[in-house]
PDB file of C-alpha atoms in Angstrom:
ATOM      1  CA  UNK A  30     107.102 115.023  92.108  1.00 64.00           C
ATOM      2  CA  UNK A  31     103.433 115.457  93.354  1.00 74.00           C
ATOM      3  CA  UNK A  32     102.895 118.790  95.321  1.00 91.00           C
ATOM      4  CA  UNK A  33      99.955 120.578  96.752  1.00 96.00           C
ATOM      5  CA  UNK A  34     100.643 123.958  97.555  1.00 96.00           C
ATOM      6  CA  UNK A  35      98.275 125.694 100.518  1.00 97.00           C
ATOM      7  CA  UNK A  36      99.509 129.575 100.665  1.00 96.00           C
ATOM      8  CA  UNK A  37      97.360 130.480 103.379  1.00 97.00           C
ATOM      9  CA  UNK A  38      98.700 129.299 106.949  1.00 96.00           C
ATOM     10  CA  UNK A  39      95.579 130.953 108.648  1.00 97.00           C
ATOM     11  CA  UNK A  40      92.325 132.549 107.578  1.00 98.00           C
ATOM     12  CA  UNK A  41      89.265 133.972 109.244  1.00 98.00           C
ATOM     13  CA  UNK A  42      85.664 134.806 108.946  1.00 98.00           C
ATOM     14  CA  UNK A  43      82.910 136.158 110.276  1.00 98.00           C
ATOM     15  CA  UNK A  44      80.472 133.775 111.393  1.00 98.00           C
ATOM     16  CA  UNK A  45      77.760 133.302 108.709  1.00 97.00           C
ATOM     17  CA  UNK A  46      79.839 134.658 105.717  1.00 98.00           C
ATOM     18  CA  UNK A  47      81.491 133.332 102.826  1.00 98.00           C
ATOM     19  CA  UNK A  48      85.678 132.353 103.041  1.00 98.00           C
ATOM     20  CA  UNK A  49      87.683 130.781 100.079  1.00 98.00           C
ATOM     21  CA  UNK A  50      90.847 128.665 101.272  1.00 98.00           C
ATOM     22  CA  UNK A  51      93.018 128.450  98.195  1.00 98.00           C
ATOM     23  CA  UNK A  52      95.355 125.323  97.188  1.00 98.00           C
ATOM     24  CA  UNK A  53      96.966 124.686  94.138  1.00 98.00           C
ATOM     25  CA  UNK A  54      98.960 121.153  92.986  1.00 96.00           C
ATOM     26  CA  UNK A  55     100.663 119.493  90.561  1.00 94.00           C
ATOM     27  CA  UNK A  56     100.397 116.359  88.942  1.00 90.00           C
ATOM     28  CA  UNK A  57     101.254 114.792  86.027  1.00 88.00           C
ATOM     29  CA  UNK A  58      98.522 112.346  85.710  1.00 86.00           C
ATOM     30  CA  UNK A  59      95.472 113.351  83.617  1.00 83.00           C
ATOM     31  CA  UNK A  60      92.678 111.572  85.972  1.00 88.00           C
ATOM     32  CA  UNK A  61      92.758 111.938  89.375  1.00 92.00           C
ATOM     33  CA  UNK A  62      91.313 113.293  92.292  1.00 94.00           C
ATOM     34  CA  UNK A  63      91.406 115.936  94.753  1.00 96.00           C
ATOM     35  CA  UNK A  64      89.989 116.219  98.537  1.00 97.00           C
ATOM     36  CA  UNK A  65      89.380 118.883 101.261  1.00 98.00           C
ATOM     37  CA  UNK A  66      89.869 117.156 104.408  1.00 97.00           C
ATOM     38  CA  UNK A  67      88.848 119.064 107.733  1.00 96.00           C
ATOM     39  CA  UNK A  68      90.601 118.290 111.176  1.00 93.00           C
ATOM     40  CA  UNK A  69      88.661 119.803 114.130  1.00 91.00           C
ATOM     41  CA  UNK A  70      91.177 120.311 117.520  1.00 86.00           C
ATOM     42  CA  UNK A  71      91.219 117.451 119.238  1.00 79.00           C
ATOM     43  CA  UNK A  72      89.290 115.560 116.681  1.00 81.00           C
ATOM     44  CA  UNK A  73      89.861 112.757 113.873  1.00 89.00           C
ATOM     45  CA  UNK A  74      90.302 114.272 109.728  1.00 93.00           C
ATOM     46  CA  UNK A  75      87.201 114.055 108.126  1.00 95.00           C
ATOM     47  CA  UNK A  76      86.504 114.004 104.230  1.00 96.00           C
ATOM     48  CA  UNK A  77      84.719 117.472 103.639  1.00 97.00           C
ATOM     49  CA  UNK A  78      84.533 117.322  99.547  1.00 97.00           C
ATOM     50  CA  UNK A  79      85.993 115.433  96.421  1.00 96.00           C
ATOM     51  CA  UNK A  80      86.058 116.459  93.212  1.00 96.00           C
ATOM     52  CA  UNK A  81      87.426 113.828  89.987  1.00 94.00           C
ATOM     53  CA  UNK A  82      89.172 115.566  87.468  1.00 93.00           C
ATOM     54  CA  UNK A  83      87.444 114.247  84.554  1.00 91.00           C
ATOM     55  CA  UNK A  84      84.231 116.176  85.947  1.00 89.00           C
ATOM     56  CA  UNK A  85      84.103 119.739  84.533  1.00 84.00           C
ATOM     57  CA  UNK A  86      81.361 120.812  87.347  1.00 93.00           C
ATOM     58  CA  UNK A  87      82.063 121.629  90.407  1.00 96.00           C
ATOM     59  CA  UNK A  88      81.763 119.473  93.415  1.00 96.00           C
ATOM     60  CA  UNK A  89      79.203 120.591  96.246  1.00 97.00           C
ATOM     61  CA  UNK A  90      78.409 119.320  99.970  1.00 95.00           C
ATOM     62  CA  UNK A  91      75.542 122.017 101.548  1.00 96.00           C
ATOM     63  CA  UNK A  92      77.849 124.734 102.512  1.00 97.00           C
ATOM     64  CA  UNK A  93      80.828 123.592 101.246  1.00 98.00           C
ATOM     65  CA  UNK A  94      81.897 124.107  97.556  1.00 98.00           C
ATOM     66  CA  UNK A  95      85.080 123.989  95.141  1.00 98.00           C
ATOM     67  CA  UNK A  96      86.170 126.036  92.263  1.00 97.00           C
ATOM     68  CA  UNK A  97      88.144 123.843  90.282  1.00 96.00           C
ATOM     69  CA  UNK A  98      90.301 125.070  87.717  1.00 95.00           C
ATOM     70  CA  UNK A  99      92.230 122.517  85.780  1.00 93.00           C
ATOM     71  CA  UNK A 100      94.431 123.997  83.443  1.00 93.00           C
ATOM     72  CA  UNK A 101      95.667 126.267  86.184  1.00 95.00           C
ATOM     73  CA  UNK A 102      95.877 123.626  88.792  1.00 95.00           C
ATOM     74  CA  UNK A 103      93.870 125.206  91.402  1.00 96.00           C
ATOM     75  CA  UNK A 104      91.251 124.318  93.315  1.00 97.00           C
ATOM     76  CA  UNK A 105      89.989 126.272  96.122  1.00 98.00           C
ATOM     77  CA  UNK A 106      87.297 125.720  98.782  1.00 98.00           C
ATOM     78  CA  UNK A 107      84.495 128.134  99.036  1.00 98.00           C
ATOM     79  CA  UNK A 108      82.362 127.739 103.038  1.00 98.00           C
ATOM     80  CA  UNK A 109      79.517 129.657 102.691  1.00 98.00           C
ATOM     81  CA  UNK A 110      77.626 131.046 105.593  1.00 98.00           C
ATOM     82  CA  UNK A 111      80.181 130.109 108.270  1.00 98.00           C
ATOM     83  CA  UNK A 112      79.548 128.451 111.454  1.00 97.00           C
ATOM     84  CA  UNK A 113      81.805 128.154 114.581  1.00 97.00           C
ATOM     85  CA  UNK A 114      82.174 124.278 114.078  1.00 95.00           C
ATOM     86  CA  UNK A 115      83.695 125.019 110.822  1.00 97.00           C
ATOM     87  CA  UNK A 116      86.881 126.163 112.793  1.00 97.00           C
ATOM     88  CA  UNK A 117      89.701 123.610 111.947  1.00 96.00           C
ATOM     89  CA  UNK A 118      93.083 122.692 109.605  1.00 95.00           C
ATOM     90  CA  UNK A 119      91.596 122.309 106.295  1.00 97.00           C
ATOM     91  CA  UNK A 120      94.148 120.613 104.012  1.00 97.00           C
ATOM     92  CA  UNK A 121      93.365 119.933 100.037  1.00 97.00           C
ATOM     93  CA  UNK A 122      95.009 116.400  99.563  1.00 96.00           C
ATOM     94  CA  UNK A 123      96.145 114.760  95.930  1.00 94.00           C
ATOM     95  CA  UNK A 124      97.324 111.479  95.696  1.00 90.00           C
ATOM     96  CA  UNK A 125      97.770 111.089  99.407  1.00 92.00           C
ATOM     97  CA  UNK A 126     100.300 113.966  99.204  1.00 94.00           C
ATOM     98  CA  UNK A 127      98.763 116.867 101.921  1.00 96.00           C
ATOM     99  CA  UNK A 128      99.617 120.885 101.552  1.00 96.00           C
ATOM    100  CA  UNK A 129     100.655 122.211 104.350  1.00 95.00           C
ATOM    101  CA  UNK A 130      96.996 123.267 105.993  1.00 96.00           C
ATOM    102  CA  UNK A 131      94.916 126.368 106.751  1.00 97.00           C
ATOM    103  CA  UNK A 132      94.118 126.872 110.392  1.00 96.00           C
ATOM    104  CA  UNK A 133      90.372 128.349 109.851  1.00 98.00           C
ATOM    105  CA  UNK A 134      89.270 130.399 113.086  1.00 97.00           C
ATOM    106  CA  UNK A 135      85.426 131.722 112.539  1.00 97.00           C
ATOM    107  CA  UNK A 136      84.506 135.074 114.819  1.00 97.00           C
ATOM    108  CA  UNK A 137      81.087 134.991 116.319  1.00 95.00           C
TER     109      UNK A 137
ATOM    110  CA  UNK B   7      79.305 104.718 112.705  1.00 81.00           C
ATOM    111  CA  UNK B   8      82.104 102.210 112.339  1.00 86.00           C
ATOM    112  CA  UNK B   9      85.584 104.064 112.817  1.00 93.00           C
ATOM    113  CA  UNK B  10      89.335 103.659 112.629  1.00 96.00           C
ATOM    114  CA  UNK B  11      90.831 103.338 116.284  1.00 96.00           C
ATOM    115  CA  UNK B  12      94.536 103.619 117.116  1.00 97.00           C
ATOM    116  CA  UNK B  13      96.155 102.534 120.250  1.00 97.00           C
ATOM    117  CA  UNK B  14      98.299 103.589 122.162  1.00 96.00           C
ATOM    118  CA  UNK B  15      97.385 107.277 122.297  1.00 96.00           C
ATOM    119  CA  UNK B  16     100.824 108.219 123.527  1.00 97.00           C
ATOM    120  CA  UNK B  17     103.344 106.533 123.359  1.00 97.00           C
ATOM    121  CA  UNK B  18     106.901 107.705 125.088  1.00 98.00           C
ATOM    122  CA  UNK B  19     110.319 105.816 124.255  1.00 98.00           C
ATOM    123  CA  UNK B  20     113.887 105.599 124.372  1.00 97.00           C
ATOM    124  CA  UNK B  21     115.940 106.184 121.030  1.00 97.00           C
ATOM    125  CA  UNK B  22     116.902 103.358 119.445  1.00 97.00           C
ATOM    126  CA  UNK B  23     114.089 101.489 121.083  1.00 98.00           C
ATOM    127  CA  UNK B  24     111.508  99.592 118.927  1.00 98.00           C
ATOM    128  CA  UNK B  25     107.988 100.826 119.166  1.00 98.00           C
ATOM    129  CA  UNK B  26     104.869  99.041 117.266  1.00 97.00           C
ATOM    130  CA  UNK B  27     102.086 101.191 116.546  1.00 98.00           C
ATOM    131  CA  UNK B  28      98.175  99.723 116.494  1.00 97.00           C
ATOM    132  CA  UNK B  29      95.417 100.400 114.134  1.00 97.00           C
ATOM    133  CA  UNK B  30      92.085  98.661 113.913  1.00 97.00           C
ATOM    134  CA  UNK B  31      90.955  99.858 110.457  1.00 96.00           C
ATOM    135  CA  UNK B  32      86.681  99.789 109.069  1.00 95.00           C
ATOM    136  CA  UNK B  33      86.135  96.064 108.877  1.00 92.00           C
ATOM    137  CA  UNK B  34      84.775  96.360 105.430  1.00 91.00           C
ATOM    138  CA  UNK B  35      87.692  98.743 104.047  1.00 94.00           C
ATOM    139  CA  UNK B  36      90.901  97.063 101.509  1.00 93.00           C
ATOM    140  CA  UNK B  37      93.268  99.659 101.305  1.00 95.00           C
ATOM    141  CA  UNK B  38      95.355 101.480 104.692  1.00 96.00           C
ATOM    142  CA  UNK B  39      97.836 103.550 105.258  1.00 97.00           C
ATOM    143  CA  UNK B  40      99.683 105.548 107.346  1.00 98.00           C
ATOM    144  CA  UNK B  41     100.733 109.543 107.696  1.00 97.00           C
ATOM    145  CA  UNK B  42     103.213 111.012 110.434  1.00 96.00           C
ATOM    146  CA  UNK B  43     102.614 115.325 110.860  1.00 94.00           C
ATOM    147  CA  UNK B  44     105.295 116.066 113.120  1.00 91.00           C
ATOM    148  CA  UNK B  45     104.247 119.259 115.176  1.00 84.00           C
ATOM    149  CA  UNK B  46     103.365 121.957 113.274  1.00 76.00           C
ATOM    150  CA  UNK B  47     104.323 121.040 110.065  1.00 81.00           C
ATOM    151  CA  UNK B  48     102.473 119.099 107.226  1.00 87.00           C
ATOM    152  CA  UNK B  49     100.712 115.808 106.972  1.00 94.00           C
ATOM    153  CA  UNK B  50     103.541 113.305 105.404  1.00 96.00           C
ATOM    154  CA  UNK B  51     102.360 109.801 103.419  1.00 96.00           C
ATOM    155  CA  UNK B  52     104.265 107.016 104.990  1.00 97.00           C
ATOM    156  CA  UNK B  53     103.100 104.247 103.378  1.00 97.00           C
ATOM    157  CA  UNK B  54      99.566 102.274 101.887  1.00 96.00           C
ATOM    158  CA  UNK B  55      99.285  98.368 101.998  1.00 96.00           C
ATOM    159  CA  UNK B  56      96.489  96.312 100.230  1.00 94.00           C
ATOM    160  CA  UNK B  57      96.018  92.622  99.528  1.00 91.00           C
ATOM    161  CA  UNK B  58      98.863  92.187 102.015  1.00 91.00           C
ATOM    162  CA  UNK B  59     101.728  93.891 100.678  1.00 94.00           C
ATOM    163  CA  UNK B  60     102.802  97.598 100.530  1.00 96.00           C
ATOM    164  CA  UNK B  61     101.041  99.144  97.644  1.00 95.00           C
ATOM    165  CA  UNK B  62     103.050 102.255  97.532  1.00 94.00           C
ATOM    166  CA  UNK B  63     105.756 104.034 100.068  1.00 96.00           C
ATOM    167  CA  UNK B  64     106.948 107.695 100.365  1.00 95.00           C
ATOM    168  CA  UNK B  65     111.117 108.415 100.407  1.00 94.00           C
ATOM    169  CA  UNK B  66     110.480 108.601 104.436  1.00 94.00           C
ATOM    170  CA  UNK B  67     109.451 105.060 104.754  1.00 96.00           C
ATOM    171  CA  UNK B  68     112.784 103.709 104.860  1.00 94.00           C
ATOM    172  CA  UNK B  69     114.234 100.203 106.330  1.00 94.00           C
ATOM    173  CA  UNK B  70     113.599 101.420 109.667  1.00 96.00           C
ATOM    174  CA  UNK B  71     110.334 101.200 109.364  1.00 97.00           C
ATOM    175  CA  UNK B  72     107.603  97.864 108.072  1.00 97.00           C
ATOM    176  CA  UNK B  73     104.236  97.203 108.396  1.00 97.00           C
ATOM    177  CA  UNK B  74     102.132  94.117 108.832  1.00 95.00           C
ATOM    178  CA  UNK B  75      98.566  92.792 109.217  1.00 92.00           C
ATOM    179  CA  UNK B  76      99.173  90.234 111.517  1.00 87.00           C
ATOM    180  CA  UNK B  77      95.035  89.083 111.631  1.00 87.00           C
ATOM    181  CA  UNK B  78      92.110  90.063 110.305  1.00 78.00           C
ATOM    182  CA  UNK B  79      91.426  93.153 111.814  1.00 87.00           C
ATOM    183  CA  UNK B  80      95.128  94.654 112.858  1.00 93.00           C
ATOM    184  CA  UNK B  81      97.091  97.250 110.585  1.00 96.00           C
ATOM    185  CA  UNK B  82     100.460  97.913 112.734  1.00 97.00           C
ATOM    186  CA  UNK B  83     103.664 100.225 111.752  1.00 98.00           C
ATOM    187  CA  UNK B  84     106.963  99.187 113.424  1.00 98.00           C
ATOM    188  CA  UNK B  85     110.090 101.776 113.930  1.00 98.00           C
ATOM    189  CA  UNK B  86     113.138  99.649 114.423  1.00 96.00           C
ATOM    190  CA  UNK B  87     115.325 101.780 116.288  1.00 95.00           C
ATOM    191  CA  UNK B  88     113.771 104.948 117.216  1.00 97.00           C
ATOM    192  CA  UNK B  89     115.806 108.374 115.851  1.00 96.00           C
ATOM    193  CA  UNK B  90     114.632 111.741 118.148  1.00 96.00           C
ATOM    194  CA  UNK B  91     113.065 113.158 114.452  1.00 95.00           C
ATOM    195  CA  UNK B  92     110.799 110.366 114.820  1.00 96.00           C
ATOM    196  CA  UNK B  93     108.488 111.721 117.479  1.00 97.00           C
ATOM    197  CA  UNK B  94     105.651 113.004 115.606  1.00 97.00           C
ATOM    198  CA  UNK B  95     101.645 112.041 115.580  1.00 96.00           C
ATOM    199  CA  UNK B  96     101.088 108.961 113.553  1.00 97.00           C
ATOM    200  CA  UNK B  97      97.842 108.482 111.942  1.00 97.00           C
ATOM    201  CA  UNK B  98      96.543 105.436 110.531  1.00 97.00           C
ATOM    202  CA  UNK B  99      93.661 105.412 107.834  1.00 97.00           C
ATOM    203  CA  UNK B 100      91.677 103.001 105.099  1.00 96.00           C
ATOM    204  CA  UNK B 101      89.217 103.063 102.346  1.00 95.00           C
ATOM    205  CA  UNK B 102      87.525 100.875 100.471  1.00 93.00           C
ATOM    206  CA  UNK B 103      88.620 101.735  97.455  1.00 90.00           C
ATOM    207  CA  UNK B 104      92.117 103.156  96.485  1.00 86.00           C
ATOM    208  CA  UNK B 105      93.158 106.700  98.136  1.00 79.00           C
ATOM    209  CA  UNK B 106      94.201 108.158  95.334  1.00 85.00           C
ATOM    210  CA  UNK B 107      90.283 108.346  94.570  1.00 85.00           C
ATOM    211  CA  UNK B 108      88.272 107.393  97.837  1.00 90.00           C
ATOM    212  CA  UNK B 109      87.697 109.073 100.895  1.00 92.00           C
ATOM    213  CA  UNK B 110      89.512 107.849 103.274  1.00 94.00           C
ATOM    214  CA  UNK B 111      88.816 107.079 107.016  1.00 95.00           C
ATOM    215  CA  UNK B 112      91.694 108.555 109.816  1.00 96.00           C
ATOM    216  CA  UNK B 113      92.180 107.233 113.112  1.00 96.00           C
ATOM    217  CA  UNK B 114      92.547 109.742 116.086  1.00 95.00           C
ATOM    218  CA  UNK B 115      96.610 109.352 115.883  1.00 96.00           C
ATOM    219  CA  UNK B 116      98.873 108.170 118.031  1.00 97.00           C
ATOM    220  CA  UNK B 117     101.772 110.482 119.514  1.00 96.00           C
ATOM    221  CA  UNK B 118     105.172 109.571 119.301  1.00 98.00           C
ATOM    222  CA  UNK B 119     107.790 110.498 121.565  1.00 97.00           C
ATOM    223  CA  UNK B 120     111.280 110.011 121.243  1.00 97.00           C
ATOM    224  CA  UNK B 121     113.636 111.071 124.375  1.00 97.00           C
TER     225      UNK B 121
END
């Protein structure tokens, strides 16, 4: 079966610096995608990155990158220079299978 | 910005009751779908429906529940007969392309309660 593994319930930062949210899956196909979605409170999910598996470099959105490691199966999300708006559940998705989420909460 | 709308917001029944939930997807997208995340625990793939028949269902979407396009613009998800572990938000979404590989578009959710 298809899992996505997110090992960190809740993280913080420091508004303007850097966080990593880890996730790690497991699939046995050898294309496919993965996503970072982002839901705000109170607010609808939103795509924040995807990265195809066939694509050795890294995806990037501004302040939002991935490190993407496919022989280990991990692929974390990097926010640089952290904003308050960035506070939300951030869940890495494969195959329309979720992990469990990472509440974000940025300090000002 | 075109959008994915759900309706009711909140919805409150009986158990065993039927309850039919609403979801105006993008007009433009093929494929849709919808998650349950009952509270505090993960997102959950219910089902995804394209070219008018269910694509692909998770081990939760079980006879109780069906979906339908009834027109051109409505995605809806029935529960049969209602079960208190159903209460949960419900969230509705589409793409244009297949989820597996496109982004897809979520509704604001509809909350489910069971009494």
């Amino acid at each position: 079966a298809q899992t996505v593994t997110q090992s960190q319930p809740e993280m913080s930062v420091q508004e303007a610096e850097t966080v990593t949210l880890s996730c790690t899956y497991d699939t046995s196909e050898s294309d496919y995608y993965l996503f970072w979605y982002k839901q705000p409170p109170s607010r609808q999910m939103i795509l924040v990155i995807r990265q195809e598996a066939y694509k050795q470099q890294n995806a990037t959105e501004n302040r939002f990158s991935v490190n993407f490691q496919k022989a280990a199966k991990s692929f974390s999300l990097k926010i640089s220079d952290s904003q308050l708006g960035d506070a939300a559940m951030y869940f890495c998705v494969n195959d329309m299978r979720f992990g469990a989420g990472t509440r974000l909460t940025v300090k000002p | 910005e075109p959008e994915v709308t759900q309706t009711p917001s909140h919805q409150v029944t009986q158990m065993g009751q039927e309850v039919i939930l609403r979801c105006v997807p993008i007009s433009n997208h093929l494929y849709f779908y919808w998650y349950r995340q009952i509270l505090g625990q993960k997102v959950e793939f219910l089902v995804s429906f394209y070219n008018n028949e269910i694509s692909e269902k998770s081990e939760i979407f079980d006879d109780q529940f069906s979906v339908e396009r009834p027109d051109g613009s409505n995605f809806t998800l029935k529960i049969r007969s209602t079960k208190l572990e159903d209460s949960a938000m419900y969230f509705c979404a589409s793409s244009e392309y297949a989820g597996s590989m496109d982004e897809q578009f979520f509704g604001p959710g509809t909350r489910l309660t069971v009494l």
